[in-house]
Short mmCIF file of C-alpha atoms in Angstrom, two decimals:
data_model
loop_
_atom_site.label_atom_id
_atom_site.label_comp_id
_atom_site.label_asym_id
_atom_site.label_seq_id
_atom_site.Cartn_x
_atom_site.Cartn_y
_atom_site.Cartn_z
CA MET A 284 61.00 176.82 277.69
CA THR A 285 64.48 175.52 276.72
CA THR A 286 66.21 176.71 273.31
CA THR A 287 68.63 174.39 271.83
CA ALA A 288 71.64 176.03 270.30
CA PRO A 289 71.41 176.44 266.13
CA GLY A 290 74.38 174.58 265.77
CA THR A 291 73.83 171.72 268.01
CA VAL A 292 70.12 171.34 265.99
CA ARG A 293 72.43 171.17 262.61
CA THR A 294 74.52 168.47 264.26
CA ALA A 295 71.90 166.13 265.43
CA ARG A 296 70.25 166.84 262.10
CA THR A 297 73.41 166.12 260.23
CA GLU A 298 73.96 162.82 262.17
CA GLN A 299 70.57 161.87 261.52
CA THR A 300 70.92 162.32 257.93
CA ARG A 301 74.12 160.45 257.74
CA ALA A 302 72.85 157.59 259.57
CA ALA A 303 69.83 157.24 257.30
CA ILE A 304 72.59 157.45 254.19
CA VAL A 305 74.20 154.65 255.63
CA ALA A 306 71.21 152.33 256.47
CA ALA A 307 70.38 152.79 252.67
CA ALA A 308 73.57 152.18 251.54
CA HIS A 309 73.58 149.01 253.32
CA ASP A 310 70.37 147.62 252.02
CA ALA A 311 71.19 148.65 248.45
CA PHE A 312 74.79 146.82 248.82
CA VAL A 313 73.15 144.05 250.18
CA THR A 314 70.21 143.61 247.60
CA ARG A 315 72.17 144.98 244.15
CA GLY A 316 75.85 144.81 245.11
CA TYR A 317 78.45 147.16 245.60
CA ARG A 318 79.45 147.58 241.73
CA ALA A 319 75.85 147.69 240.58
CA THR A 320 74.41 150.55 242.99
CA SER A 321 74.99 154.03 242.21
CA LEU A 322 75.10 157.02 244.69
CA ARG A 323 72.03 158.19 242.83
CA ASP A 324 70.29 154.88 244.10
CA ILE A 325 71.34 155.46 247.31
CA ALA A 326 70.33 159.01 247.64
CA ALA A 327 66.67 158.01 246.35
CA ALA A 328 66.15 155.33 248.86
CA ALA A 329 67.37 157.60 251.82
CA GLY A 330 64.94 160.22 250.48
CA ILE A 331 67.42 162.88 249.79
CA SER A 332 68.99 164.32 246.53
CA HIS A 333 72.14 163.37 245.02
CA PRO A 334 73.76 166.78 245.70
CA GLY A 335 72.63 166.21 249.17
CA LEU A 336 74.30 162.94 249.60
CA LEU A 337 77.39 164.35 248.27
CA ARG A 338 77.64 166.94 251.04
CA HIS A 339 78.02 164.10 253.38
CA PHE A 340 79.70 161.27 251.16
CA ALA A 341 82.09 162.35 248.19
CA THR A 342 82.42 158.99 246.64
CA LYS A 343 80.84 155.56 247.06
CA ASP A 344 83.80 154.01 248.32
CA GLU A 345 83.78 156.59 251.46
CA LEU A 346 80.14 154.99 252.08
CA LEU A 347 81.09 151.42 251.64
CA ALA A 348 83.81 152.35 254.24
CA ALA A 349 81.04 154.12 256.70
CA VAL A 350 78.82 150.94 256.48
CA VAL A 351 81.64 148.35 257.17
CA ASP A 352 83.25 150.69 259.70
CA LEU A 353 79.75 150.64 261.82
CA PHE A 354 80.00 147.01 261.96
CA GLU A 355 83.60 146.78 262.98
CA ARG A 356 83.18 149.13 265.66
CA ASP A 357 80.10 147.10 266.77
CA ASN A 358 82.80 143.83 266.83
CA GLU A 359 84.96 146.28 269.26
CA THR A 360 82.16 146.96 271.60
CA GLU A 361 81.51 143.51 271.89
CA LEU A 362 84.69 142.03 272.48
CA LEU A 363 85.54 144.59 275.05
CA GLU A 364 82.35 143.73 276.89
CA ARG A 365 83.30 139.80 276.81
CA MET A 366 86.54 140.77 277.95
CA ALA A 367 85.07 142.08 280.85
CA ALA A 368 81.93 139.54 281.34
CA GLU A 369 81.76 136.51 283.87
CA ASP A 370 84.28 134.27 281.95
CA PRO A 371 87.16 136.01 281.69
CA GLY A 372 89.70 134.99 279.52
CA ALA A 373 87.35 133.31 276.87
CA LEU A 374 88.42 134.45 273.46
CA ALA A 375 85.61 135.67 271.58
CA TYR A 376 86.92 135.62 267.65
CA SER A 377 84.78 132.68 266.78
CA GLU A 378 81.45 134.17 268.27
CA LEU A 379 81.79 137.18 266.48
CA ALA A 380 82.39 135.70 263.31
CA ARG A 381 79.34 133.69 263.57
CA ARG A 382 77.53 136.93 264.67
CA ASN A 383 78.68 138.54 261.46
CA GLU A 384 77.56 135.45 259.32
CA THR A 385 73.95 136.58 260.29
CA VAL A 386 74.17 140.06 258.98
CA PRO A 387 73.36 140.23 255.59
CA GLY A 388 75.80 141.22 253.23
CA TYR A 389 78.37 141.58 255.72
CA LEU A 390 81.02 139.19 254.41
CA ALA A 391 80.75 140.47 250.94
CA LEU A 392 80.89 143.89 251.52
CA PHE A 393 83.91 143.42 254.25
CA ALA A 394 85.91 141.36 251.62
CA ALA A 395 85.37 144.18 248.79
CA LEU A 396 86.91 146.96 251.18
CA THR A 397 89.46 144.81 252.37
CA GLY A 398 91.25 144.92 249.14
CA GLU A 399 89.94 147.97 247.36
CA ALA A 400 91.05 150.19 250.07
CA SER A 401 94.71 149.02 250.48
CA THR A 402 96.04 151.79 248.27
CA PRO A 403 97.07 154.58 249.89
CA ARG A 404 94.97 156.68 247.80
CA HIS A 405 91.59 155.16 248.64
CA PRO A 406 89.63 157.44 251.22
CA ALA A 407 88.67 154.34 253.49
CA HIS A 408 92.31 153.39 253.78
CA GLU A 409 93.11 155.00 256.87
CA ILE A 410 89.95 153.77 258.23
CA MET A 411 91.00 150.47 257.67
CA ARG A 412 94.50 150.87 258.86
CA ASP A 413 93.23 152.30 262.19
CA ARG A 414 91.00 149.20 262.27
CA TYR A 415 93.76 146.94 262.10
CA ALA A 416 95.56 148.87 264.82
CA ARG A 417 92.64 148.87 267.06
CA LEU A 418 92.11 144.99 266.70
CA ARG A 419 95.50 144.22 267.38
CA GLU A 420 95.38 146.02 270.62
CA LEU A 421 92.03 144.59 271.82
CA SER A 422 93.62 141.06 270.61
CA ILE A 423 96.73 141.44 272.74
CA ASP A 424 94.74 142.17 275.69
CA ALA A 425 92.21 139.47 275.03
CA ILE A 426 95.23 137.05 274.93
CA ASP A 427 97.02 138.18 277.88
CA GLU A 428 93.84 137.74 279.91
CA ALA A 429 93.46 134.36 278.54
CA ILE A 430 96.90 133.46 279.43
CA THR A 431 96.41 134.94 283.21
CA GLN A 432 93.40 132.77 283.32
CA ASP A 433 95.49 129.31 281.70
CA ILE A 434 93.11 129.46 278.80
CA VAL A 435 96.26 130.02 276.32
CA ALA A 436 99.22 128.61 277.01
CA ALA A 437 101.80 130.76 278.86
CA ASP A 438 104.70 130.69 276.29
CA ARG A 439 102.35 132.27 273.45
CA ASP A 440 103.24 135.55 272.12
CA PRO A 441 100.22 137.85 272.50
CA ALA A 442 101.28 140.48 269.99
CA GLY A 443 101.97 137.95 267.32
CA GLU A 444 99.15 135.88 268.10
CA ALA A 445 96.99 138.96 267.63
CA VAL A 446 98.40 139.74 264.49
CA ARG A 447 98.28 136.25 262.84
CA ILE A 448 94.49 135.61 264.21
CA ALA A 449 93.19 139.18 262.64
CA ALA A 450 95.09 138.07 259.29
CA ALA A 451 93.54 134.64 259.10
CA TRP A 452 90.06 136.17 260.17
CA ASP A 453 90.45 138.08 257.12
CA GLY A 454 91.45 135.57 255.14
CA LEU A 455 88.65 133.22 255.80
CA GLN A 456 86.24 135.76 255.19
CA LEU A 457 87.58 135.98 251.64
CA LEU A 458 87.74 132.46 251.15
CA ALA A 459 84.26 131.74 252.02
CA GLN A 460 83.09 133.99 249.33
CA TYR A 461 84.72 131.48 246.94
CA LEU A 462 84.71 128.11 248.70
CA PRO A 463 81.68 128.41 250.82
CA GLU A 464 81.15 124.44 250.99
CA ARG A 465 84.80 124.04 252.46
CA VAL A 466 84.97 127.44 254.95
CA ASP A 467 82.85 127.48 258.09
CA ILE A 468 84.45 130.81 259.62
CA GLY A 469 83.30 130.24 263.04
CA GLU A 470 84.18 126.75 263.06
CA THR A 471 87.73 127.40 261.70
CA LEU A 472 88.49 129.97 264.37
CA GLU A 473 86.98 127.93 267.16
CA THR A 474 89.51 125.08 266.30
CA TYR A 475 92.34 127.79 266.42
CA GLU A 476 91.25 129.17 269.51
CA ALA A 477 91.35 125.93 271.11
CA SER A 478 94.80 125.05 269.88
CA LEU A 479 96.07 128.04 271.59
CA ALA A 480 95.72 125.99 274.91
CA LEU A 481 98.88 124.13 273.95
CA PRO A 482 102.33 125.36 274.01
CA VAL A 483 104.10 126.51 270.85
CA GLY A 484 105.54 123.23 268.96
CA TRP A 485 103.64 120.79 271.04
CA ARG A 486 103.89 117.19 270.14
CA ASP A 487 102.34 114.39 271.83
CA ALA A 488 105.12 111.92 273.32
CA ASP A 489 103.58 108.91 271.36
CA ASP A 490 104.00 110.73 268.26
CA PRO A 491 106.35 108.57 266.01
CA PRO A 492 110.06 110.11 265.20
CA PRO A 493 110.38 111.68 261.58
CA ALA A 494 110.60 108.74 259.03
CA SER A 495 113.87 107.83 257.53
CA THR A 496 112.56 108.05 254.10
CA ALA A 497 110.44 110.87 253.12
CA ALA A 498 106.95 110.80 251.38
CA PRO A 499 106.98 112.07 247.96
CA VAL A 500 106.72 115.83 247.78
CA PRO A 501 103.55 117.07 245.88
CA PRO A 502 104.94 119.20 242.94
CA MET A 503 104.37 123.21 243.53
CA PRO A 504 101.92 124.51 241.45
CA SER A 505 102.46 127.94 240.03
CA PHE A 506 102.28 130.46 242.63
CA ALA A 507 100.87 134.01 242.75
CA SER A 508 100.72 134.89 246.36
CA THR A 509 99.71 131.59 247.94
CA VAL A 510 97.50 130.58 245.27
CA PRO A 511 98.15 128.27 242.05
CA THR A 512 97.02 127.21 238.73
CA SER A 513 97.32 129.42 235.53
CA PRO A 514 94.43 132.09 234.73
CA PRO A 515 91.64 130.93 232.59
CA ARG A 516 90.94 132.76 229.03
CA ALA A 517 88.61 135.84 229.77
CA ALA A 518 86.48 136.91 227.00
CA GLY A 519 88.14 136.98 223.49
CA ALA A 520 91.60 135.46 225.04
CA SER A 521 91.53 133.07 222.08
CA ARG A 522 92.33 135.85 219.41
CA GLY A 523 96.01 135.59 219.77
CA ALA A 524 98.50 138.24 220.79
CA SER A 525 97.01 140.86 218.68
CA GLY A 526 93.66 140.56 219.93
CA ARG A 527 92.59 140.30 216.45
CA GLY A 528 91.08 136.85 214.54
CA GLY A 529 93.73 134.28 213.40
CA PRO A 530 96.64 132.76 214.91
CA ALA A 531 99.19 134.90 217.07
CA ALA A 532 101.48 137.32 215.28
CA PRO A 533 105.01 135.88 215.07
CA SER A 534 107.65 136.94 217.54
CA GLY A 535 110.85 139.37 216.91
CA TYR A 536 108.40 142.52 216.43
CA ARG A 537 110.36 144.38 219.36
CA VAL A 538 108.04 147.65 218.94
CA GLY A 539 104.99 145.82 219.39
CA ARG A 540 106.20 143.70 222.20
CA GLU A 541 107.55 146.71 224.20
CA ARG A 542 104.21 148.46 223.80
CA ARG A 543 102.08 145.46 224.82
CA ALA A 544 104.35 144.72 227.79
CA LEU A 545 103.61 148.78 228.65
CA ILE A 546 100.43 148.31 228.45
CA VAL A 547 99.96 145.47 230.68
CA ASP A 548 102.08 147.29 233.30
CA GLY A 549 99.83 150.52 233.22
CA ALA A 550 96.60 148.50 233.43
CA THR A 551 98.25 146.29 236.32
CA ALA A 552 98.95 149.52 238.14
CA LEU A 553 95.54 151.14 237.31
CA PHE A 554 93.73 148.12 238.56
CA ALA A 555 95.34 147.83 241.92
CA GLU A 556 95.06 151.81 242.54
CA GLU A 557 91.26 152.00 241.15
CA GLY A 558 90.13 148.38 240.86
CA TYR A 559 88.90 146.62 237.60
CA GLY A 560 85.60 147.81 237.88
CA ASP A 561 86.26 151.34 237.93
CA THR A 562 89.00 151.50 235.47
CA SER A 563 88.25 151.79 231.73
CA LEU A 564 90.42 151.16 228.57
CA ARG A 565 90.33 154.89 227.91
CA ASP A 566 92.03 155.41 231.62
CA ILE A 567 94.77 152.68 230.56
CA ALA A 568 95.31 154.37 227.47
CA GLU A 569 95.86 157.55 229.19
CA ARG A 570 98.29 156.14 231.75
CA VAL A 571 100.30 154.53 228.94
CA GLY A 572 100.42 157.19 226.24
CA VAL A 573 98.71 155.82 223.47
CA SER A 574 95.22 155.83 222.01
CA LYS A 575 92.22 153.86 222.90
CA SER A 576 92.36 152.45 219.18
CA THR A 577 95.96 151.22 219.59
CA LEU A 578 95.09 149.67 222.77
CA LEU A 579 92.37 147.79 220.94
CA HIS A 580 94.78 146.67 218.16
CA TYR A 581 96.77 144.89 221.24
CA PHE A 582 93.68 143.71 223.37
CA ALA A 583 90.12 143.54 221.85
CA SER A 584 88.24 144.19 225.68
CA LYS A 585 89.24 144.77 228.90
CA GLU A 586 88.50 141.46 229.98
CA GLU A 587 91.00 140.09 227.65
CA LEU A 588 93.44 142.87 229.19
CA LEU A 589 92.59 141.48 232.64
CA SER A 590 93.52 138.23 231.68
CA ALA A 591 96.94 139.33 230.67
CA VAL A 592 97.72 140.95 233.86
CA LEU A 593 96.91 137.76 235.55
CA SER A 594 99.06 135.72 233.60
CA HIS A 595 102.03 138.55 233.76
CA ARG A 596 101.58 138.38 237.27
CA ASP A 597 101.57 134.71 237.63
CA GLN A 598 104.74 134.46 235.41
CA GLN A 599 106.69 137.20 237.39
CA ILE A 600 105.84 135.09 240.70
CA GLU A 601 106.81 131.85 238.99
CA SER A 602 110.57 132.92 237.69
CA ARG A 603 111.55 133.42 241.08
CA ALA A 604 115.47 132.48 240.82
CA ASP A 605 115.77 131.58 244.34
CA TYR A 606 113.21 128.64 244.52
CA VAL A 607 114.88 125.38 245.09
CA PRO A 608 112.42 122.09 245.43
CA ALA A 609 112.70 120.41 248.47
CA ASP A 610 113.40 116.94 249.34
CA ARG A 611 110.73 116.78 252.23
CA ALA A 612 107.38 118.39 252.28
CA VAL A 613 108.37 119.56 255.82
CA GLU A 614 110.97 121.91 254.11
CA GLU A 615 109.02 122.65 251.36
CA LEU A 616 106.58 124.40 253.73
CA ARG A 617 109.08 125.93 255.98
CA GLY A 618 110.33 127.44 252.88
CA LEU A 619 107.18 129.06 252.11
CA PRO A 620 108.21 132.39 254.12
CA ARG A 621 111.10 133.16 251.58
CA GLY A 622 108.73 133.59 248.72
CA ALA A 623 106.90 135.87 250.83
CA THR A 624 110.26 138.07 251.61
CA VAL A 625 111.00 138.13 248.10
CA ASN A 626 107.64 139.14 246.82
CA ALA A 627 107.44 142.10 249.14
CA ALA A 628 110.93 143.11 248.25
CA THR A 629 110.90 143.16 244.58
CA ALA A 630 107.16 143.03 243.27
CA PRO A 631 104.70 144.76 246.03
CA GLY A 632 102.94 145.87 243.08
CA LEU A 633 101.99 142.17 242.04
CA ILE A 634 100.86 141.83 245.59
CA GLU A 635 98.78 145.22 245.45
CA VAL A 636 96.88 144.16 242.25
CA TYR A 637 96.38 140.66 243.50
CA ALA A 638 94.81 142.08 246.75
CA VAL A 639 92.65 144.40 245.18
CA LEU A 640 91.33 142.24 242.20
CA SER A 641 90.79 139.02 244.62
CA CYS A 642 88.53 140.96 246.83
CA GLU A 643 86.77 142.77 243.71
CA ALA A 644 86.07 139.61 242.22
CA VAL A 645 84.15 138.38 244.83
CA PRO A 646 80.42 138.45 242.93
CA ALA A 647 80.03 135.66 240.75
CA ASP A 648 79.52 137.52 237.51
CA HIS A 649 83.11 139.10 237.67
CA PRO A 650 85.33 138.15 235.00
CA ALA A 651 87.79 137.15 237.68
CA HIS A 652 85.57 135.25 239.71
CA ALA A 653 86.24 131.72 238.14
CA TYR A 654 89.84 132.47 237.94
CA PHE A 655 90.36 133.35 242.03
CA GLU A 656 87.94 130.60 242.70
CA GLU A 657 90.30 127.80 240.83
CA ARG A 658 93.39 129.63 242.48
CA PHE A 659 91.90 129.04 245.94
CA ARG A 660 90.85 125.39 245.36
CA GLY A 661 94.21 124.68 244.17
CA VAL A 662 96.20 126.19 246.96
CA VAL A 663 94.23 124.54 249.57
CA ASP A 664 94.54 121.15 247.65
CA HIS A 665 97.99 121.88 247.52
CA PHE A 666 98.71 122.67 250.89
CA ALA A 667 96.84 119.81 252.17
CA ALA A 668 98.93 117.44 250.25
CA LEU A 669 102.05 118.95 251.84
CA PHE A 670 100.89 118.69 255.09
CA ARG A 671 99.94 115.06 254.75
CA ALA A 672 103.11 113.97 253.03
CA ALA A 673 104.92 115.82 256.31
CA GLN A 674 102.67 113.75 258.47
CA GLU A 675 103.41 110.78 256.99
CA ASP A 676 107.28 111.78 257.41
CA GLY A 677 106.33 112.12 261.24
CA ASP A 678 106.78 115.85 260.87
CA LEU A 679 103.22 117.19 261.32
CA PRO A 680 102.25 116.01 264.77
CA SER A 681 99.12 113.53 265.05
CA HIS A 682 96.96 115.89 266.68
CA ARG A 683 97.28 118.39 263.50
CA ASP A 684 94.33 117.87 260.81
CA PRO A 685 96.30 118.38 257.42
CA GLY A 686 92.77 119.94 255.68
CA PHE A 687 92.57 122.43 258.50
CA GLU A 688 95.96 123.21 258.62
CA ALA A 689 96.01 124.08 254.66
CA LEU A 690 92.69 126.10 255.16
CA TRP A 691 94.33 128.41 258.11
CA LEU A 692 97.93 128.69 256.13
CA THR A 693 95.81 129.99 252.86
CA ALA A 694 93.96 132.15 254.67
CA LEU A 695 96.63 133.57 257.01
CA TRP A 696 98.90 134.40 254.25
CA ASP A 697 96.52 136.37 252.18
CA GLY A 698 95.64 138.12 255.59
CA LEU A 699 99.08 139.10 256.33
CA GLN A 700 99.45 140.56 253.15
CA TYR A 701 96.48 142.82 253.30
CA GLN A 702 97.81 143.85 256.85
CA TRP A 703 101.27 144.38 255.04
CA LEU A 704 99.57 146.91 252.21
CA TYR A 705 97.84 148.93 255.30
CA ASP A 706 101.19 149.30 257.24
CA ARG A 707 104.36 148.14 256.02
CA SER A 708 106.52 149.13 258.55
CA SER A 709 104.54 147.08 261.46
CA VAL A 710 103.64 143.92 259.76
CA ASP A 711 106.32 141.08 258.29
CA VAL A 712 104.60 138.69 256.46
CA ALA A 713 107.26 136.16 256.24
CA ALA A 714 108.30 136.45 260.17
CA GLN A 715 104.72 136.04 260.84
CA LEU A 716 104.52 132.98 258.62
CA THR A 717 107.67 131.48 260.22
CA ALA A 718 106.26 131.73 263.61
CA HIS A 719 103.23 129.93 262.52
CA LEU A 720 104.94 127.04 260.67
CA ASP A 721 107.38 126.69 263.58
CA ASP A 722 104.21 126.01 266.18
CA VAL A 723 102.54 123.49 263.59
CA LEU A 724 105.70 121.95 262.30
CA PRO A 725 107.95 121.43 265.53
CA ARG A 726 111.85 121.01 264.88
#
């Protein structure tokens, strides 16, 4: 009779329990939603006690990371297998995206984790940062092989394309949550995969030369990150600056204005660190150093404070002193990376709160969902108008579809910002945007 060492038994039993917890968490997150599911709910579904669950996963964030990390490792395995398959050099992004869409709840869960874990204090931050590093390495190898097999053009930069494809893929997964009728992730990735067969900046010989007179440049909406339009009113937002009934208080009360600004800054920082759902008004009051009753004097509800945070963020982004309207649509598009540079240098906190809230607001009942849906719709439409004008001017090659380019650019920019939040020393958002636009809009 063979005897198994006690430590081995405990290890196997531990892994079985962890696997059962992760499976129960996945089912609960899909059926109830991440925010509406408690650790006690998951413990009951897994058939263990709440303290027993906490011995394996200290927080719900850690458990969400384990659920999504399981899917991501499956993706990497499949990508490796595809690279060694009978069809060497074929890119597998679109196939993997289509498989992900068949997994119930996967896209919503991944969208939630991408933004929430972007703050270094989050327990899943290291997992996600390592995930990006692994995906870049695998993609570089896949694109190198595709170049060898003449499937991808020889002048493509594997390292740069690996960063940009991963970023756009992340952005598309988020966009699909807000604009499902406009985003087909698998089809969009497949279109981009096919475009890699063309040399960088390729233009058909029959394309007309740039026009001598430019088409009208669509006016730029207010921008926050890549996304325009003003925030909608949250509940209670019509109550005026004081948060109480009646018209807004007259300006000129310096102490009141400064305290209000201090509260908005504190809420912005906490929403970026902890998310909106896990931050209470008491948390914000303590961060700012005021009582909860004092905070409620300025903001009658957390939803009203959320609206103020989003409005403040828009105002900060809109006030860029370096922005000068361009005469041609192509120059307006080529100037976008300058905004990314300024944002990263002067307002990293605004990028952080945008990343967290845009992912957290995926559920339709979140108070900021309609705000982000409107913003995503607006930016895609604005970019499409710019690309159409550039094509009329002869600056966008005829084989490029303005609608596709607008969707890809929106997804790419947001995805690059996520990667930058996880690895600021390795990801240059402006440089990656410039490389992409140089390909799409050859000089």
